[in-house]
C-alpha atoms as a printed R data frame, in Angstrom:
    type eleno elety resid chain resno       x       y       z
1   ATOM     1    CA   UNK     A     1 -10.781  -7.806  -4.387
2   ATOM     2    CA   UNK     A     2  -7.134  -6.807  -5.074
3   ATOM     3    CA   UNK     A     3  -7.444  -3.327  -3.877
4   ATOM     4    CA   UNK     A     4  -9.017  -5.248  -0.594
5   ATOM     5    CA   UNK     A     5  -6.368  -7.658  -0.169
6   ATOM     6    CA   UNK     A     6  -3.566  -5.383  -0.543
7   ATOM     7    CA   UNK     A     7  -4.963  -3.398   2.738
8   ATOM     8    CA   UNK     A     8  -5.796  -6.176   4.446
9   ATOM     9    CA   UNK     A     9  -2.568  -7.951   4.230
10  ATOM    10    CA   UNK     A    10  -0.060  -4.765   5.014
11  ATOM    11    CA   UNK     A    11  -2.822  -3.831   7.851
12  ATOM    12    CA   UNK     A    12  -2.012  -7.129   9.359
13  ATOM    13    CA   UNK     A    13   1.583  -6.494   8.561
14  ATOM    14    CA   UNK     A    14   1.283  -3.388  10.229
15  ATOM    15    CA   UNK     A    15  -0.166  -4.262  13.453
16  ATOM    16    CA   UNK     A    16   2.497  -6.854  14.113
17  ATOM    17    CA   UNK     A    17   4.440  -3.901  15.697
18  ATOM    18    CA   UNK     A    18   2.009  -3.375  18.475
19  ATOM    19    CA   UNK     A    19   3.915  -3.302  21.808
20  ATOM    20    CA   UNK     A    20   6.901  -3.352  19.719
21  ATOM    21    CA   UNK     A    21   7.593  -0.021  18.075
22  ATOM    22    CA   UNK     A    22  10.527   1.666  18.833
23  ATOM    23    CA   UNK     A    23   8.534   4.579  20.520
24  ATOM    24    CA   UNK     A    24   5.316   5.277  22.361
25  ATOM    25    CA   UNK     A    25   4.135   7.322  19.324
26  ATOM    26    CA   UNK     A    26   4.982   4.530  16.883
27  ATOM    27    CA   UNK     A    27   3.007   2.223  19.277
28  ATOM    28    CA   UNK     A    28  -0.011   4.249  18.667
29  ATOM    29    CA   UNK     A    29   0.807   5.592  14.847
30  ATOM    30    CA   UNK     A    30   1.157   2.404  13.164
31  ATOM    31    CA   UNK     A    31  -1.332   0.232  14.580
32  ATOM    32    CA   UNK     A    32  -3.811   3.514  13.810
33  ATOM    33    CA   UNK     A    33  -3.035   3.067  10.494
34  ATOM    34    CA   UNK     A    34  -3.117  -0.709  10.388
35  ATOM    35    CA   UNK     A    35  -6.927   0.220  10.886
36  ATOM    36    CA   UNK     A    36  -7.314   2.372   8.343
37  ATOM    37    CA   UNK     A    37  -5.997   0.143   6.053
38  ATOM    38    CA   UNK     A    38  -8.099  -3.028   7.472
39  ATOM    39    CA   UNK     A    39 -11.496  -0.367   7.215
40  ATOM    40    CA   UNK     A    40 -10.402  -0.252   3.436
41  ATOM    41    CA   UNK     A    41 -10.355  -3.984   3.465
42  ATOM    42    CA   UNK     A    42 -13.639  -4.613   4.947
43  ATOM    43    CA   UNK     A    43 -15.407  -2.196   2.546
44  ATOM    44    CA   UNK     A    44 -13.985  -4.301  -0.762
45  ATOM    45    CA   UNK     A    45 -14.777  -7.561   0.904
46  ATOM    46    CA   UNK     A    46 -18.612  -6.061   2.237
47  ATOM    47    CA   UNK     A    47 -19.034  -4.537  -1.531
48  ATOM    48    CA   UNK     A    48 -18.041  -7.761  -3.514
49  ATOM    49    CA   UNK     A    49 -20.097  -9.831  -1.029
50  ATOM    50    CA   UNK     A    50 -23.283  -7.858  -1.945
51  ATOM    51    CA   UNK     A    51 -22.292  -8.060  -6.237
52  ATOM    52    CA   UNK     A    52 -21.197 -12.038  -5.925
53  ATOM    53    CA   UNK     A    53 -24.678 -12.952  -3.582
54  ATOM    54    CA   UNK     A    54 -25.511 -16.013  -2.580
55  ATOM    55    CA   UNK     A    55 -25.255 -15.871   1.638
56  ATOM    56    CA   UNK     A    56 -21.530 -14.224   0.979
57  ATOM    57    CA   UNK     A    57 -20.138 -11.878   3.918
58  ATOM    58    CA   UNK     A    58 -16.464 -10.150   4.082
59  ATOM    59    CA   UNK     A    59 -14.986 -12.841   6.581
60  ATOM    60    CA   UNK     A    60 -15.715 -15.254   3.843
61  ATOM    61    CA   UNK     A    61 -12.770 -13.070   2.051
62  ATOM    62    CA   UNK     A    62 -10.381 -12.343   4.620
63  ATOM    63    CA   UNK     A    63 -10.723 -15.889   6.263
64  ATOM    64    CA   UNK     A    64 -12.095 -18.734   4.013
65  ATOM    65    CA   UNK     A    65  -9.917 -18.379   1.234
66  ATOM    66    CA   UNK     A    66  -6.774 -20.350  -0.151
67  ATOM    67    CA   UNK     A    67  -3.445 -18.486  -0.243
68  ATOM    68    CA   UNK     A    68  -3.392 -18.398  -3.815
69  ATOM    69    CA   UNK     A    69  -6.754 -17.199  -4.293
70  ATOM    70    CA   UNK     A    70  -5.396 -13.713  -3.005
71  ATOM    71    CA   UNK     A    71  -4.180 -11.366  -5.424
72  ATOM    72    CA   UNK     A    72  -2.012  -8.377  -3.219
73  ATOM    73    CA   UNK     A    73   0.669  -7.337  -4.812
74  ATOM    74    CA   UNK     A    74   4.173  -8.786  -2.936
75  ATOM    75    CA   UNK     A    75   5.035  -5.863  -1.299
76  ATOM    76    CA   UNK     A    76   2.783  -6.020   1.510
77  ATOM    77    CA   UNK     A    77   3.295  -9.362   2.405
78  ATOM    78    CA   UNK     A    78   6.904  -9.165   3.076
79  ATOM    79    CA   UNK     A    79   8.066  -9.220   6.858
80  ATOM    80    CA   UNK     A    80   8.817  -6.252   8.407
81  ATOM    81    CA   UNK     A    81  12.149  -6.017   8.932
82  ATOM    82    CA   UNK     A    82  13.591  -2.913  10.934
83  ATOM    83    CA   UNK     A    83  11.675   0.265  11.520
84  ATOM    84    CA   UNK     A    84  13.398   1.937   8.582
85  ATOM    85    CA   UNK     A    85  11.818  -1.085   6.324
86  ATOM    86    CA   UNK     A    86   8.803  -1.021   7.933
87  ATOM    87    CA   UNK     A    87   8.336   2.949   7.830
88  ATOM    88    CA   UNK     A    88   9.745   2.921   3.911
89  ATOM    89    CA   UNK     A    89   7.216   0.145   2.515
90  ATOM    90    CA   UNK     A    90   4.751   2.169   4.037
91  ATOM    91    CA   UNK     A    91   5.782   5.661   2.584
92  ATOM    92    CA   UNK     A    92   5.639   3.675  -1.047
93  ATOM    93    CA   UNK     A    93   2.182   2.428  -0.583
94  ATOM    94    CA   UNK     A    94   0.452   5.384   0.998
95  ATOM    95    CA   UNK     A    95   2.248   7.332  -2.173
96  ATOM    96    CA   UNK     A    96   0.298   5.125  -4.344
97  ATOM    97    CA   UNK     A    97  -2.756   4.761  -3.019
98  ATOM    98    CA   UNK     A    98  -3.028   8.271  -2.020
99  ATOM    99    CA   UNK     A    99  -3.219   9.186  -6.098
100 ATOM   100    CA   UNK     A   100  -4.921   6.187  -6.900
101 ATOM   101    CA   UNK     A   101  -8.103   6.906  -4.544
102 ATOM   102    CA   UNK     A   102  -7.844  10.775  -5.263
103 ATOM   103    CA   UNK     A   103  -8.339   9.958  -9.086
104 ATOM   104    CA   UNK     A   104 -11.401   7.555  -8.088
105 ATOM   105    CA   UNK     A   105 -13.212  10.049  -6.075
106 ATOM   106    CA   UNK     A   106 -13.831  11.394 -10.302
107 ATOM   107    CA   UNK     A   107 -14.713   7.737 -10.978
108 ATOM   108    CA   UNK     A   108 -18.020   6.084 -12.158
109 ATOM   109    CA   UNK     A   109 -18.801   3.291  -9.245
110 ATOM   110    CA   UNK     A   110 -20.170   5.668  -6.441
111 ATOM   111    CA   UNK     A   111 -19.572   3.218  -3.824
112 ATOM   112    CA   UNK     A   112 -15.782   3.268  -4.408
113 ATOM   113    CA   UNK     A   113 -16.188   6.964  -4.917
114 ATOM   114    CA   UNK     A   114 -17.963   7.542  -1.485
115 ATOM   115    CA   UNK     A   115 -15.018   5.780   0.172
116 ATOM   116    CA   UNK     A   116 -12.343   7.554  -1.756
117 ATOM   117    CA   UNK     A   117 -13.246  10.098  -0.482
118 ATOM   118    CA   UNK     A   118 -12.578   8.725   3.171
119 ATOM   119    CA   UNK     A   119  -9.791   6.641   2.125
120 ATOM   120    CA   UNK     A   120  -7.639  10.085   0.878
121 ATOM   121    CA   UNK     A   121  -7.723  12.045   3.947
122 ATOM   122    CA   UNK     A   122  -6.368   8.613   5.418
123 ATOM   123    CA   UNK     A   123  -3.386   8.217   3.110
124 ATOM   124    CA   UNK     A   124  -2.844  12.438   3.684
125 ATOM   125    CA   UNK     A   125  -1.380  11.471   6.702
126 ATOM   126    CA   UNK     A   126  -0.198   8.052   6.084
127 ATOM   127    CA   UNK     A   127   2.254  10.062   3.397
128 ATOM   128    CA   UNK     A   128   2.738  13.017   6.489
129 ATOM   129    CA   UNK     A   129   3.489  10.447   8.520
130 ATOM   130    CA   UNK     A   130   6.036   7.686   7.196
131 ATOM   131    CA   UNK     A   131   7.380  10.486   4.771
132 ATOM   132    CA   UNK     A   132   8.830  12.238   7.341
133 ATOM   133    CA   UNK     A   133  10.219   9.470   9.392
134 ATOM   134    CA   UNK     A   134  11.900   8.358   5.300
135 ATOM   135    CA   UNK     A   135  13.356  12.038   5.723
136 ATOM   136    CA   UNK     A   136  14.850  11.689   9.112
137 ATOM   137    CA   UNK     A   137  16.071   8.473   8.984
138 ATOM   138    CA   UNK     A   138  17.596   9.125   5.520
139 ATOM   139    CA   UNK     A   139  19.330  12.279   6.357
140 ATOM   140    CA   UNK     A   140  20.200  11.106  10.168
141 ATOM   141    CA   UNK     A   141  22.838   9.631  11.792
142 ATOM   142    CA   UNK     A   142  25.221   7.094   9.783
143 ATOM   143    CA   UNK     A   143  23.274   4.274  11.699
144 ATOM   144    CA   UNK     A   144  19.943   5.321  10.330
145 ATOM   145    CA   UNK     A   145  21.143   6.408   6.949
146 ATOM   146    CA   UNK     A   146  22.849   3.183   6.503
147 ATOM   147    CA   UNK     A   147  19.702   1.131   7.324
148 ATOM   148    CA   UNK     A   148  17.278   3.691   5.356
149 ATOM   149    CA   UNK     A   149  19.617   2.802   2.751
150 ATOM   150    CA   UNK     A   150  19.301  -1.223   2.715
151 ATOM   151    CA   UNK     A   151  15.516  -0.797   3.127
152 ATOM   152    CA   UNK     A   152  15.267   1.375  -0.334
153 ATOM   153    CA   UNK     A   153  17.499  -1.469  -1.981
154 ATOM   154    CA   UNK     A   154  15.388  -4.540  -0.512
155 ATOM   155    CA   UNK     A   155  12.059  -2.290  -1.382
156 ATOM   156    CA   UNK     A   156  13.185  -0.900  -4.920
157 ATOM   157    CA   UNK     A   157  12.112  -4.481  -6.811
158 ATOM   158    CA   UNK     A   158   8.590  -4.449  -5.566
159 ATOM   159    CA   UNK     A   159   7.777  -0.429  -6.615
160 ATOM   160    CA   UNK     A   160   7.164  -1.783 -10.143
161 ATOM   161    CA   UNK     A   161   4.108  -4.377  -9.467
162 ATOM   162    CA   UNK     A   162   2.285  -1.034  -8.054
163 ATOM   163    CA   UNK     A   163   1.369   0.072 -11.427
164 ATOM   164    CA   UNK     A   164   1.060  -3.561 -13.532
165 ATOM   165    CA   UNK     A   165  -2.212  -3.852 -15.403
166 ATOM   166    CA   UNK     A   166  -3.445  -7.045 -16.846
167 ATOM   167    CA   UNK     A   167  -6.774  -7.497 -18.834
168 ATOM   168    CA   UNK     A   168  -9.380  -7.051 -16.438
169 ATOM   169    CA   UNK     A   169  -7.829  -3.706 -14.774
170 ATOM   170    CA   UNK     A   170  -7.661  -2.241 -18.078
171 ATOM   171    CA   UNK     A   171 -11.183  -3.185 -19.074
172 ATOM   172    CA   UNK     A   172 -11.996  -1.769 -15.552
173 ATOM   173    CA   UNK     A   173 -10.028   1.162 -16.544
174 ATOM   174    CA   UNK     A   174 -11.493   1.627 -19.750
175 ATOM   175    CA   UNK     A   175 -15.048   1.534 -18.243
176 ATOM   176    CA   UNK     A   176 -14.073   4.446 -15.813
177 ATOM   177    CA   UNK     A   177 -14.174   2.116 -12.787
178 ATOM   178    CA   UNK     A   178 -10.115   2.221 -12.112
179 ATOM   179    CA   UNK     A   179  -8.181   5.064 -12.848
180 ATOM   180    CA   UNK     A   180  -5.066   5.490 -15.509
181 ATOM   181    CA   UNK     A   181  -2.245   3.935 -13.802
182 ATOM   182    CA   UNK     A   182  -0.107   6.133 -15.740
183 ATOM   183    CA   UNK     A   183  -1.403   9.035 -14.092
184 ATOM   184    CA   UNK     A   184  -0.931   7.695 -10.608
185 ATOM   185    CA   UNK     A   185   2.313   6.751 -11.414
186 ATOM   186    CA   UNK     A   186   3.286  10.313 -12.106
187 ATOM   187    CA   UNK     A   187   1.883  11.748  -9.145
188 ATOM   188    CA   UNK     A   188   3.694   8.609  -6.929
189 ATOM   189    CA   UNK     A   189   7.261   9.488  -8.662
190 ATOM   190    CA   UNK     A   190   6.684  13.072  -7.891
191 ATOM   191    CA   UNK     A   191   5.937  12.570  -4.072
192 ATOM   192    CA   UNK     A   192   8.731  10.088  -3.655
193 ATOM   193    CA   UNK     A   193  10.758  12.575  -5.459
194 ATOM   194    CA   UNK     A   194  10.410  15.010  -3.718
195 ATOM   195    CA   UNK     A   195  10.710  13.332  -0.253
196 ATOM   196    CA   UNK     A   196  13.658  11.095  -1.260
197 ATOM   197    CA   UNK     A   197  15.528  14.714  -1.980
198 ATOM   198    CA   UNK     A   198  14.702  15.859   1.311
199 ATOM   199    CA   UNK     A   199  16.170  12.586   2.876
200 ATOM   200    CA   UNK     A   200  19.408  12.860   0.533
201 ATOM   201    CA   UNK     A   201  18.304   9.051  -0.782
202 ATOM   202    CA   UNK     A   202  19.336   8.348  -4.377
203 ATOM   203    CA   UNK     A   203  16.472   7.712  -7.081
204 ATOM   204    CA   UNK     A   204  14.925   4.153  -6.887
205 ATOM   205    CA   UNK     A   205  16.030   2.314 -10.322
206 ATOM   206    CA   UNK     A   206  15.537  -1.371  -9.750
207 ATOM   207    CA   UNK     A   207  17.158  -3.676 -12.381
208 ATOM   208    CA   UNK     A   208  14.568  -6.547 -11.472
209 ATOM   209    CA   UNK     A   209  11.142  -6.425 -10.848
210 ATOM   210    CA   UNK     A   210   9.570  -8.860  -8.411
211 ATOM   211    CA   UNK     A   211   5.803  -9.995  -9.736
212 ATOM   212    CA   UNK     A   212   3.223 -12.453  -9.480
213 ATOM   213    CA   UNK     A   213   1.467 -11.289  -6.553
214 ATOM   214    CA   UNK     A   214  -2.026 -10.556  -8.709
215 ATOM   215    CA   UNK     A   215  -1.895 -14.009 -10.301
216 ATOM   216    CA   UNK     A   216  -1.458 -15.413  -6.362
217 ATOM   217    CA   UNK     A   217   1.751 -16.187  -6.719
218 ATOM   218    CA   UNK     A   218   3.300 -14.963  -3.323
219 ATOM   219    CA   UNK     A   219   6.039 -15.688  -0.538
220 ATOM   220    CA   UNK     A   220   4.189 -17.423   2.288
């Protein structure tokens, strides 16, 4: 349910910016993968209808539900902002969920599996995509550096609830459903890494982490 909320929420987040995007190809490229992220969505929400039963069906997920009783991290429900804030929340989600479904196409559910293996050709480009629009932006004019820049410091305190574990992901963990966040972690620092040096941006190092998304604690 978390992994499906997260998707659903920055898919609808995403597709806010059709007709707006600054550009004919961002018309078409975000909303694209607003859909991708909303197919990822719909699979959680079809899956844990079938294991809960009882007459359940995805839409009871994405449309019958209390705002609390969502658990996305807070991240993707932030407004979008500028196209530098859009295209940098973006770059830091495909960078973790590109990892995180590589490491469950390994994994013991073979449901999850048979989408991972979907799911990561997806976030390929997702990364492609927003990682080099993070690189031109960031090493552009002073306009777009400046703004690249205030994204990464409104952006920085919501990296950390990426990788938070609680109880029941580290059961799930431990049962070889979820992977090791640590794991994904390293392979999300070296991808922002290495893009970030590209775009002449400075390390993230937040001094405050924003949580409470996964306990449905969110912003509207």
């Amino acid at each position: 349910m978390r992994i499906g909320d997260d998707h659903l929420i920055l898919g609808h987040r995403l597709s806010e910016w059709c007709g707006h995007a600054p550009m004919l190809e961002e018309d078409l490229a975000l909303p694209n993968m607003a859909l991708d992220l909303l197919g990822t969505a719909r699979m959680c929400y079809g899956y844990a209808a079938e294991i809960e039963g009882g007459g359940k069906t995805e839409d009871d997920y994405a449309f019958l539900r209390d705002g609390t009783a969502f658990r996305h991290i807070l991240m993707v429900e932030q407004p979008n902002g500028d196209f530098a804030y859009t295209i940098l929340r973006q770059f830091f989600f495909a960078a973790f969920m590109h990892p995180f479904w590589q490491e469950m196409t390994g994994l013991a559910d073979p449901r999850l599996a048979a989408h991972a293996q979907k799911a990561v050709k997806e976030l390929a480009y997702h990364i492609r995509h927003s990682g080099e629009w993070v690189i031109r932006l960031g090493d552009g004019t002073p306009e777009s550096t400046r703004r690249m820049g205030e994204a990464l410091d409104a952006l920085s305190p919501y990296v950390g609830e990426l990788f938070e574990t609680d109880s029941i992901s580290i059961a799930l963990t431990t049962a070889g459903v979820l992977p090791d966040m640590e794991v994904v972690q390293r392979q999300f620092d070296a991808t922002v890494a290495q893009t970030f040096r590209a775009a002449t941006l400075p390390d993230y190092a937040p001094e405050f982490a924003h949580s409470g998304g996964g306990r449905g604690r969110h912003t509207e």
